[in-house]
Amino acid sequence: MRPTHEWSSTPSSQGSAASSSRFKEHLSLTIPPPDPSRERSRFSPDSPTSTGRTVTFSLGVPALCRFSPRSRPLDLEKGSTSSSSTRSTISSLGHHVNRLFFGLGAKEGDFSAQGVAPVPAAALALPPKTPEWPPLNVRKQATQDAPHDQPPTRIQTLRARAPVVALVAFLLYLFVNVVFLNVRLSALARMPAQLPVAVVTPPASAPTTTDTLPADTRQCIAQYTVDAPSDPTGYPCSACLPLLAALPPSATAVYPPALDAIQFCGLRSIWEGAGQRGQAGLEAGGWVKDIKFCTWAGVRCDGTGRVSSLQLTFPAVPVSLPAEFTHLTALEALNIVGDGNTPAGPFPVAFGALTMLTSLHLENTALGALPDTLQNITSLTLVRNAHVGSSLPPSVGNGNLRSLVVNEPLTLSAAQSTALCGGQLRTCDLRGSGIQACGACLVG
């Protein structure tokens, strides 16, 4: 069934539509007359307005709506009857449809009669126009969190330039080194053409290879080089020391291991001549742990690797001074401090081989009389040595002695008294020796 809507202004047509309704209740919608203020054109005051008409619709009842054409189809605003009339008709139709479905302008009586509450006009009123927001006055302000707006300080500038400066300096350093090396190499390349090469001829007595040495000597040198580092106490010093000591200085200069073996065996003889307690004391100082004798306690070496100073203090002292000890021909200072009984015995016969000995210090020992081979002594100290004797060897007063310290009974010969007490000594302490006067020496 297609409903047909027709506009009718007579009550009979409205009543007939109501009587033909198949429903017990019907809904009537009353459309109020249009508002002239809304219908009137805002551009032309002559725009026609329609009169009020009321149309009542009943649910389920077909209604016919007839639209009367406008009496004035002309468009007064534009002066034409073309598309403006059509637009005006569509706008008017849309306006009436809105009123039909949303109940604008319905009569309260029609709603109350049907049992339907009318919609208040306030609910249908359009919301007021929202006022426009005032413009925001936002000003760009500099903050402290923007350090880039400030110029960099001097320290920041220096820090930024420091890596560049360091890189430039490093590259300059490399460049200078390369130039210097090139100059050196070019100079060395020209040296053979400018300078004659000096040919060094070894002495005729000096052997040039180990083939000129005896087989036993070569074996001793090989054993010291190969076996002694791992077994210092196993090296055959008793058999090798006489062979190596017989080599001339020119040979030991050509074969440094031979000279090292001589120094090693001379020191190891002190360890071998010490008792059990003495050996323990020496080993505590690193003795015979290896063949690096220059690092042993109390041992000092010169620039050539030979022993130049030796200090032995109880209990790390030998029972007596061994003869092998005199092979330390580069010894310049000897200092021995015992316990009154050790070391003891006479000095070795070959003690005179220590021709470079210039300082001798003996304290609380039981050694015998001094040998008459101390002509090079410049400093002599004798303290509590009961067996040394009361006289000094004649070689002591030959004019080289500069320091004399004796605190045990001492008797000087006339020649010694004249030489020592006449101003030869720079340091002289004879207290406890029994001498009452000796130049500037301390006596008493």
Short mmCIF file of C-alpha atoms in Angstrom, two decimals:
data_model
loop_
_atom_site.label_atom_id
_atom_site.label_comp_id
_atom_site.label_asym_id
_atom_site.label_seq_id
_atom_site.Cartn_x
_atom_site.Cartn_y
_atom_site.Cartn_z
CA MET A 1 0.00 0.00 0.00
CA ARG A 2 1.52 3.32 -0.97
CA PRO A 3 0.33 6.26 1.02
CA THR A 4 -0.66 9.30 -0.85
CA HIS A 5 -0.28 12.69 0.76
CA GLU A 6 -2.56 15.52 -0.27
CA TRP A 7 -2.87 18.91 1.25
CA SER A 8 -6.49 19.85 2.10
CA SER A 9 -7.69 22.83 4.01
CA THR A 10 -11.34 21.71 4.52
CA PRO A 11 -12.51 20.03 7.65
CA SER A 12 -14.52 17.44 5.73
CA SER A 13 -11.48 16.00 4.16
CA GLN A 14 -9.80 15.89 7.55
CA GLY A 15 -12.79 14.12 9.06
CA SER A 16 -13.03 11.60 6.25
CA ALA A 17 -9.44 10.70 6.69
CA ALA A 18 -9.98 10.19 10.36
CA SER A 19 -13.13 8.06 9.90
CA SER A 20 -11.43 5.73 7.49
CA SER A 21 -8.65 4.92 9.96
CA ARG A 22 -8.40 1.26 10.90
CA PHE A 23 -6.69 2.04 14.23
CA LYS A 24 -8.49 2.98 17.39
CA GLU A 25 -6.05 5.70 18.10
CA HIS A 26 -4.47 7.99 15.67
CA LEU A 27 -1.77 10.61 15.83
CA SER A 28 -2.56 14.05 14.62
CA LEU A 29 0.18 16.48 13.71
CA THR A 30 -0.69 20.11 13.37
CA ILE A 31 1.64 22.22 11.31
CA PRO A 32 1.49 25.85 12.40
CA PRO A 33 1.60 28.62 9.86
CA PRO A 34 5.15 29.45 8.83
CA ASP A 35 6.87 32.28 10.54
CA PRO A 36 6.81 35.28 8.23
CA SER A 37 10.12 36.42 9.64
CA ARG A 38 11.70 33.16 8.57
CA GLU A 39 9.96 32.97 5.23
CA ARG A 40 10.74 36.47 4.22
CA SER A 41 13.80 36.85 2.11
CA ARG A 42 16.61 38.77 3.73
CA PHE A 43 17.43 40.35 0.38
CA SER A 44 14.00 41.24 -1.05
CA PRO A 45 11.17 42.69 1.10
CA ASP A 46 8.65 41.74 -1.60
CA SER A 47 9.16 38.03 -1.18
CA PRO A 48 5.73 36.42 -0.77
CA THR A 49 4.78 34.50 2.32
CA SER A 50 2.25 31.72 2.46
CA THR A 51 -0.77 31.72 4.72
CA GLY A 52 -1.12 29.42 7.64
CA ARG A 53 -2.31 25.91 6.87
CA THR A 54 -2.91 23.03 9.21
CA VAL A 55 -2.47 19.45 8.11
CA THR A 56 -3.38 16.49 10.26
CA PHE A 57 -1.89 13.03 9.58
CA SER A 58 -3.29 9.84 10.90
CA LEU A 59 -1.10 6.74 11.17
CA GLY A 60 -2.21 4.05 8.75
CA VAL A 61 -4.55 6.41 6.82
CA PRO A 62 -3.59 7.33 3.32
CA ALA A 63 -3.53 11.06 2.91
CA LEU A 64 -3.28 13.14 -0.15
CA CYS A 65 -1.15 16.26 -0.19
CA ARG A 66 -1.60 18.75 -2.93
CA PHE A 67 0.73 21.66 -3.26
CA SER A 68 -0.57 24.78 -4.83
CA PRO A 69 1.77 26.52 -7.15
CA ARG A 70 3.12 29.85 -6.14
CA SER A 71 1.18 32.80 -7.42
CA ARG A 72 4.41 34.54 -8.17
CA PRO A 73 6.94 32.13 -9.62
CA LEU A 74 9.28 34.94 -10.49
CA ASP A 75 12.52 35.22 -8.59
CA LEU A 76 12.43 38.75 -7.38
CA GLU A 77 16.05 38.64 -6.24
CA LYS A 78 17.51 37.59 -9.60
CA GLY A 79 14.64 38.37 -11.91
CA SER A 80 14.39 34.93 -13.52
CA THR A 81 12.08 31.90 -13.29
CA SER A 82 14.70 29.29 -14.02
CA SER A 83 16.60 27.29 -11.44
CA SER A 84 15.92 29.79 -8.63
CA SER A 85 12.23 28.77 -8.56
CA THR A 86 13.15 25.13 -8.33
CA ARG A 87 15.58 25.80 -5.51
CA SER A 88 12.95 27.82 -3.66
CA THR A 89 10.40 24.98 -4.04
CA ILE A 90 12.88 22.36 -2.77
CA SER A 91 13.80 24.59 0.18
CA SER A 92 10.13 25.10 1.06
CA LEU A 93 9.44 21.36 0.76
CA GLY A 94 12.39 20.55 3.03
CA HIS A 95 11.15 23.09 5.53
CA HIS A 96 7.66 21.51 5.66
CA VAL A 97 9.07 17.98 5.92
CA ASN A 98 11.16 19.04 8.92
CA ARG A 99 8.11 20.46 10.57
CA LEU A 100 6.11 17.29 9.73
CA PHE A 101 8.53 14.78 11.30
CA PHE A 102 9.90 16.82 14.19
CA GLY A 103 6.56 18.26 15.24
CA LEU A 104 7.53 21.90 15.00
CA GLY A 105 4.54 24.06 15.64
CA ALA A 106 2.15 21.18 16.61
CA LYS A 107 -0.82 22.08 18.72
CA GLU A 108 -0.84 21.04 22.29
CA GLY A 109 -4.44 19.94 22.06
CA ASP A 110 -3.67 17.32 19.48
CA PHE A 111 -1.02 15.73 21.70
CA SER A 112 -3.04 15.82 24.83
CA ALA A 113 -6.04 14.39 23.07
CA GLN A 114 -4.05 11.45 21.88
CA GLY A 115 -2.32 10.88 25.23
CA VAL A 116 1.03 12.00 23.99
CA ALA A 117 2.94 14.64 25.88
CA PRO A 118 3.86 17.60 23.73
CA VAL A 119 7.51 18.40 23.25
CA PRO A 120 8.34 21.65 24.99
CA ALA A 121 9.54 24.43 22.79
CA ALA A 122 12.61 24.98 24.98
CA ALA A 123 13.84 21.47 24.15
CA LEU A 124 13.45 22.18 20.47
CA ALA A 125 15.12 25.54 20.62
CA LEU A 126 18.50 25.84 18.95
CA PRO A 127 21.47 26.14 21.26
CA PRO A 128 22.82 29.61 21.61
CA LYS A 129 25.70 30.50 19.38
CA THR A 130 29.01 29.78 20.99
CA PRO A 131 31.00 32.95 21.28
CA GLU A 132 34.29 33.00 19.51
CA TRP A 133 37.40 32.53 21.62
CA PRO A 134 39.63 35.54 21.94
CA PRO A 135 42.99 35.14 20.24
CA LEU A 136 45.80 33.83 22.42
CA ASN A 137 48.54 36.31 23.04
CA VAL A 138 51.49 33.91 22.92
CA ARG A 139 54.85 35.54 23.02
CA LYS A 140 58.01 33.63 22.27
CA GLN A 141 60.23 33.92 25.28
CA ALA A 142 63.80 32.76 25.55
CA THR A 143 64.29 30.11 28.17
CA GLN A 144 67.31 28.94 30.02
CA ASP A 145 66.95 25.52 28.38
CA ALA A 146 68.11 26.92 25.04
CA PRO A 147 71.85 27.38 25.45
CA HIS A 148 72.26 27.45 21.70
CA ASP A 149 70.80 30.94 21.65
CA GLN A 150 73.85 32.17 23.59
CA PRO A 151 77.29 32.53 22.01
CA PRO A 152 79.84 29.84 23.08
CA THR A 153 82.30 30.73 25.79
CA ARG A 154 86.06 30.73 25.38
CA ILE A 155 86.42 27.44 27.27
CA GLN A 156 83.84 25.77 25.04
CA THR A 157 85.64 27.05 21.96
CA LEU A 158 88.97 25.72 23.23
CA ARG A 159 87.44 22.33 24.02
CA ALA A 160 85.96 22.12 20.55
CA ARG A 161 89.28 22.97 18.94
CA ALA A 162 91.45 20.76 21.19
CA PRO A 163 90.97 17.49 19.17
CA VAL A 164 91.84 19.29 15.95
CA VAL A 165 94.95 20.82 17.46
CA ALA A 166 96.03 17.45 18.89
CA LEU A 167 95.53 15.76 15.53
CA VAL A 168 97.54 18.43 13.74
CA ALA A 169 100.36 18.14 16.31
CA PHE A 170 100.43 14.35 15.94
CA LEU A 171 100.58 14.57 12.16
CA LEU A 172 103.34 17.17 12.39
CA TYR A 173 105.26 14.87 14.75
CA LEU A 174 104.98 11.98 12.31
CA PHE A 175 106.08 14.20 9.45
CA VAL A 176 109.17 15.39 11.35
CA ASN A 177 110.08 11.82 12.27
CA VAL A 178 109.76 10.64 8.69
CA VAL A 179 111.94 13.49 7.48
CA PHE A 180 114.52 12.80 10.17
CA LEU A 181 114.65 9.08 9.36
CA ASN A 182 115.04 9.81 5.68
CA VAL A 183 117.94 12.15 6.40
CA ARG A 184 119.60 9.56 8.61
CA LEU A 185 119.19 6.80 6.07
CA SER A 186 120.55 8.93 3.27
CA ALA A 187 123.53 9.92 5.43
CA LEU A 188 124.24 6.30 6.31
CA ALA A 189 123.98 5.33 2.67
CA ARG A 190 126.70 7.87 1.79
CA MET A 191 129.04 6.94 4.65
CA PRO A 192 130.79 3.95 2.98
CA ALA A 193 131.75 6.12 0.03
CA GLN A 194 133.11 8.96 2.21
CA LEU A 195 134.75 7.28 5.20
CA PRO A 196 137.19 4.40 5.10
CA VAL A 197 136.28 1.34 7.07
CA ALA A 198 138.69 0.63 9.89
CA VAL A 199 139.72 -2.98 10.14
CA VAL A 200 140.29 -4.13 13.73
CA THR A 201 142.82 -6.91 14.00
CA PRO A 202 142.67 -8.90 17.23
CA PRO A 203 145.89 -9.49 19.11
CA ALA A 204 147.97 -12.42 17.98
CA SER A 205 147.71 -14.01 21.40
CA ALA A 206 143.91 -13.86 21.45
CA PRO A 207 142.16 -16.88 20.02
CA THR A 208 139.43 -16.10 17.55
CA THR A 209 137.39 -19.28 17.88
CA THR A 210 136.87 -21.96 20.46
CA ASP A 211 138.81 -24.32 18.23
CA THR A 212 142.05 -22.76 19.55
CA LEU A 213 141.13 -23.54 23.19
CA PRO A 214 141.76 -26.87 24.84
CA ALA A 215 138.90 -29.31 24.78
CA ASP A 216 138.51 -29.26 28.57
CA THR A 217 138.29 -25.46 28.59
CA ARG A 218 135.71 -25.49 25.81
CA GLN A 219 133.71 -28.06 27.73
CA CYS A 220 133.79 -25.93 30.90
CA ILE A 221 132.55 -22.91 28.99
CA ALA A 222 129.79 -24.97 27.37
CA GLN A 223 128.72 -26.47 30.68
CA TYR A 224 128.53 -23.07 32.33
CA THR A 225 126.46 -21.74 29.47
CA VAL A 226 124.12 -24.72 29.16
CA ASP A 227 124.00 -26.60 32.46
CA ALA A 228 124.87 -24.11 35.20
CA PRO A 229 121.73 -21.91 34.84
CA SER A 230 119.53 -24.86 35.79
CA ASP A 231 121.93 -26.46 38.30
CA PRO A 232 124.29 -23.85 39.83
CA THR A 233 125.61 -26.14 42.56
CA GLY A 234 126.32 -28.94 40.05
CA TYR A 235 128.79 -26.97 37.97
CA PRO A 236 132.32 -28.51 38.37
CA CYS A 237 134.13 -25.46 39.76
CA SER A 238 136.91 -27.56 41.26
CA ALA A 239 137.87 -28.83 37.78
CA CYS A 240 136.97 -25.83 35.63
CA LEU A 241 138.17 -22.93 37.77
CA PRO A 242 141.92 -23.69 37.34
CA LEU A 243 141.46 -24.09 33.58
CA LEU A 244 139.48 -20.88 33.15
CA ALA A 245 141.71 -18.88 35.49
CA ALA A 246 144.72 -19.84 33.37
CA LEU A 247 143.27 -18.08 30.33
CA PRO A 248 144.91 -14.77 29.48
CA PRO A 249 142.83 -11.57 29.79
CA SER A 250 142.58 -11.38 26.02
CA ALA A 251 140.90 -14.78 25.95
CA THR A 252 138.38 -13.92 28.65
CA ALA A 253 137.61 -10.74 26.73
CA VAL A 254 136.73 -12.82 23.69
CA TYR A 255 134.81 -15.39 25.75
CA PRO A 256 132.71 -13.57 28.36
CA PRO A 257 131.22 -16.83 29.73
CA ALA A 258 134.72 -17.85 30.85
CA LEU A 259 135.08 -14.68 32.94
CA ASP A 260 131.60 -15.14 34.39
CA ALA A 261 132.40 -18.71 35.34
CA ILE A 262 135.54 -17.55 37.20
CA GLN A 263 133.55 -14.98 39.23
CA PHE A 264 130.82 -17.53 39.93
CA CYS A 265 133.22 -20.18 41.18
CA GLY A 266 135.13 -17.69 43.38
CA LEU A 267 131.88 -16.72 45.17
CA ARG A 268 130.56 -20.25 45.33
CA SER A 269 133.75 -21.30 47.17
CA ILE A 270 132.66 -19.00 50.01
CA TRP A 271 129.29 -20.78 50.13
CA GLU A 272 131.03 -24.17 50.04
CA GLY A 273 133.40 -23.11 52.85
CA ALA A 274 130.56 -22.01 55.14
CA GLY A 275 128.97 -24.35 57.63
CA GLN A 276 125.36 -25.42 57.55
CA ARG A 277 124.29 -22.29 59.32
CA GLY A 278 126.46 -20.13 57.07
CA GLN A 279 125.09 -21.71 53.90
CA ALA A 280 121.54 -21.15 55.09
CA GLY A 281 122.34 -17.50 55.68
CA LEU A 282 123.89 -17.11 52.25
CA GLU A 283 121.05 -18.91 50.50
CA ALA A 284 118.60 -16.59 52.20
CA GLY A 285 120.35 -13.81 50.28
CA GLY A 286 119.93 -15.61 46.96
CA TRP A 287 123.32 -17.26 46.78
CA VAL A 288 123.70 -20.28 44.44
CA LYS A 289 120.00 -20.02 43.47
CA ASP A 290 121.13 -19.08 39.98
CA ILE A 291 124.26 -17.92 38.21
CA LYS A 292 123.29 -14.21 38.33
CA PHE A 293 125.84 -13.58 41.10
CA CYS A 294 125.66 -9.79 40.76
CA THR A 295 122.19 -9.98 42.33
CA TRP A 296 123.28 -11.98 45.37
CA ALA A 297 123.15 -10.30 48.78
CA GLY A 298 126.33 -8.39 49.62
CA VAL A 299 127.73 -8.65 46.07
CA ARG A 300 128.31 -5.66 43.81
CA CYS A 301 129.72 -5.77 40.29
CA ASP A 302 131.40 -3.21 38.06
CA GLY A 303 130.49 -2.35 34.49
CA THR A 304 132.28 -5.38 33.08
CA GLY A 305 130.38 -7.88 35.23
CA ARG A 306 133.22 -8.58 37.66
CA VAL A 307 132.78 -8.54 41.44
CA SER A 308 134.00 -5.21 42.86
CA SER A 309 132.56 -5.22 46.39
CA LEU A 310 131.81 -8.02 48.86
CA GLN A 311 130.18 -7.73 52.29
CA LEU A 312 129.77 -10.80 54.50
CA THR A 313 127.90 -10.57 57.81
CA PHE A 314 127.40 -13.35 60.32
CA PRO A 315 125.86 -15.89 60.03
CA ALA A 316 126.34 -15.64 56.26
CA VAL A 317 130.12 -15.99 56.56
CA PRO A 318 132.48 -18.86 55.75
CA VAL A 319 134.34 -20.76 58.40
CA SER A 320 137.57 -19.57 56.81
CA LEU A 321 138.54 -17.61 53.73
CA PRO A 322 138.93 -20.09 50.83
CA ALA A 323 141.79 -19.90 48.34
CA GLU A 324 139.36 -19.75 45.37
CA PHE A 325 138.11 -16.50 46.81
CA THR A 326 141.31 -14.79 45.59
CA HIS A 327 140.25 -15.27 41.95
CA LEU A 328 138.00 -12.23 42.40
CA THR A 329 140.81 -10.08 41.05
CA ALA A 330 138.57 -7.04 40.50
CA LEU A 331 137.60 -6.87 44.19
CA GLU A 332 138.01 -3.34 45.59
CA ALA A 333 136.23 -3.50 48.95
CA LEU A 334 135.99 -6.38 51.44
CA ASN A 335 133.87 -6.14 54.57
CA ILE A 336 133.62 -9.10 56.96
CA VAL A 337 131.71 -9.06 60.26
CA GLY A 338 131.84 -12.26 62.31
CA ASP A 339 130.76 -13.43 65.75
CA GLY A 340 134.22 -13.52 67.34
CA ASN A 341 134.91 -17.10 66.32
CA THR A 342 133.92 -17.15 62.65
CA PRO A 343 135.53 -16.68 60.26
CA ALA A 344 138.82 -17.88 61.54
CA GLY A 345 142.24 -18.96 60.30
CA PRO A 346 144.95 -17.27 58.32
CA PHE A 347 144.47 -15.29 55.17
CA PRO A 348 144.94 -17.23 51.93
CA VAL A 349 148.44 -17.24 50.54
CA ALA A 350 147.14 -15.83 47.25
CA PHE A 351 145.45 -12.94 49.03
CA GLY A 352 148.04 -10.71 47.44
CA ALA A 353 146.42 -11.41 44.08
CA LEU A 354 143.72 -8.92 45.08
CA THR A 355 145.79 -6.04 43.77
CA MET A 356 142.78 -3.78 43.31
CA LEU A 357 141.69 -4.09 46.94
CA THR A 358 141.60 -0.59 48.50
CA SER A 359 139.25 -1.00 51.46
CA LEU A 360 139.44 -3.70 54.16
CA HIS A 361 137.02 -3.87 57.09
CA LEU A 362 137.42 -6.69 59.64
CA GLU A 363 135.18 -6.72 62.71
CA ASN A 364 134.83 -9.33 65.46
CA THR A 365 136.58 -12.07 63.53
CA ALA A 366 139.12 -14.75 64.44
CA LEU A 367 141.27 -14.25 61.37
CA GLY A 368 145.05 -14.32 61.70
CA ALA A 369 147.66 -11.70 60.94
CA LEU A 370 147.27 -9.46 57.95
CA PRO A 371 149.36 -10.37 54.89
CA ASP A 372 152.07 -7.98 53.75
CA THR A 373 150.33 -7.40 50.43
CA LEU A 374 148.16 -4.42 51.34
CA GLN A 375 150.19 -1.79 49.54
CA ASN A 376 147.14 -0.44 47.73
CA ILE A 377 144.95 -0.18 50.83
CA THR A 378 143.57 3.32 51.42
CA SER A 379 141.10 2.47 54.20
CA LEU A 380 141.73 -0.01 57.00
CA THR A 381 139.37 -0.81 59.88
CA LEU A 382 140.22 -3.33 62.62
CA VAL A 383 137.67 -3.74 65.41
CA ARG A 384 137.81 -6.53 68.05
CA ASN A 385 139.88 -9.00 66.06
CA ALA A 386 141.67 -11.03 68.72
CA HIS A 387 144.06 -12.88 66.43
CA VAL A 388 145.12 -10.17 64.01
CA GLY A 389 148.06 -9.15 66.18
CA SER A 390 149.25 -5.83 67.50
CA SER A 391 151.35 -4.81 64.56
CA LEU A 392 150.52 -3.70 61.04
CA PRO A 393 152.31 -5.08 57.98
CA PRO A 394 155.01 -2.77 56.62
CA SER A 395 153.12 -2.26 53.36
CA VAL A 396 150.39 -0.37 55.23
CA GLY A 397 152.48 2.72 55.87
CA ASN A 398 153.78 3.24 52.37
CA GLY A 399 151.87 6.45 51.85
CA ASN A 400 148.55 5.30 50.34
CA LEU A 401 146.59 4.88 53.58
CA ARG A 402 144.10 7.72 54.22
CA SER A 403 141.76 6.24 56.83
CA LEU A 404 142.78 4.16 59.85
CA VAL A 405 140.43 2.93 62.58
CA VAL A 406 141.90 0.55 65.20
CA ASN A 407 140.40 -0.01 68.67
CA GLU A 408 142.52 -2.99 69.73
CA PRO A 409 146.12 -3.08 70.97
CA LEU A 410 148.39 -1.64 68.32
CA THR A 411 152.09 -0.93 68.02
CA LEU A 412 153.46 1.29 65.24
CA SER A 413 156.97 1.16 63.94
CA ALA A 414 159.04 4.34 63.69
CA ALA A 415 158.46 4.56 59.95
CA GLN A 416 154.73 3.99 60.36
CA SER A 417 154.52 6.49 63.20
CA THR A 418 156.21 9.13 61.10
CA ALA A 419 154.08 8.44 58.03
CA LEU A 420 150.74 7.97 59.77
CA CYS A 421 151.04 10.52 62.52
CA GLY A 422 152.69 13.14 60.38
CA GLY A 423 149.52 14.21 58.63
CA GLN A 424 149.09 11.48 56.03
CA LEU A 425 145.76 10.30 57.46
CA ARG A 426 142.52 12.19 56.89
CA THR A 427 140.54 9.96 59.27
CA CYS A 428 142.29 8.47 62.30
CA ASP A 429 140.69 6.84 65.33
CA LEU A 430 143.10 4.98 67.64
CA ARG A 431 141.00 4.96 70.79
CA GLY A 432 141.48 1.69 72.64
CA SER A 433 144.74 0.91 70.83
CA GLY A 434 146.98 2.06 73.69
CA ILE A 435 148.65 4.81 71.63
CA GLN A 436 148.72 8.06 73.56
CA ALA A 437 149.57 10.49 70.78
CA CYS A 438 149.57 10.33 66.98
CA GLY A 439 149.25 13.69 65.32
CA ALA A 440 145.58 14.60 64.83
CA CYS A 441 144.38 11.06 65.56
CA LEU A 442 141.84 10.37 68.26
CA VAL A 443 143.60 8.46 71.03
CA GLY A 444 142.95 7.37 74.55
#
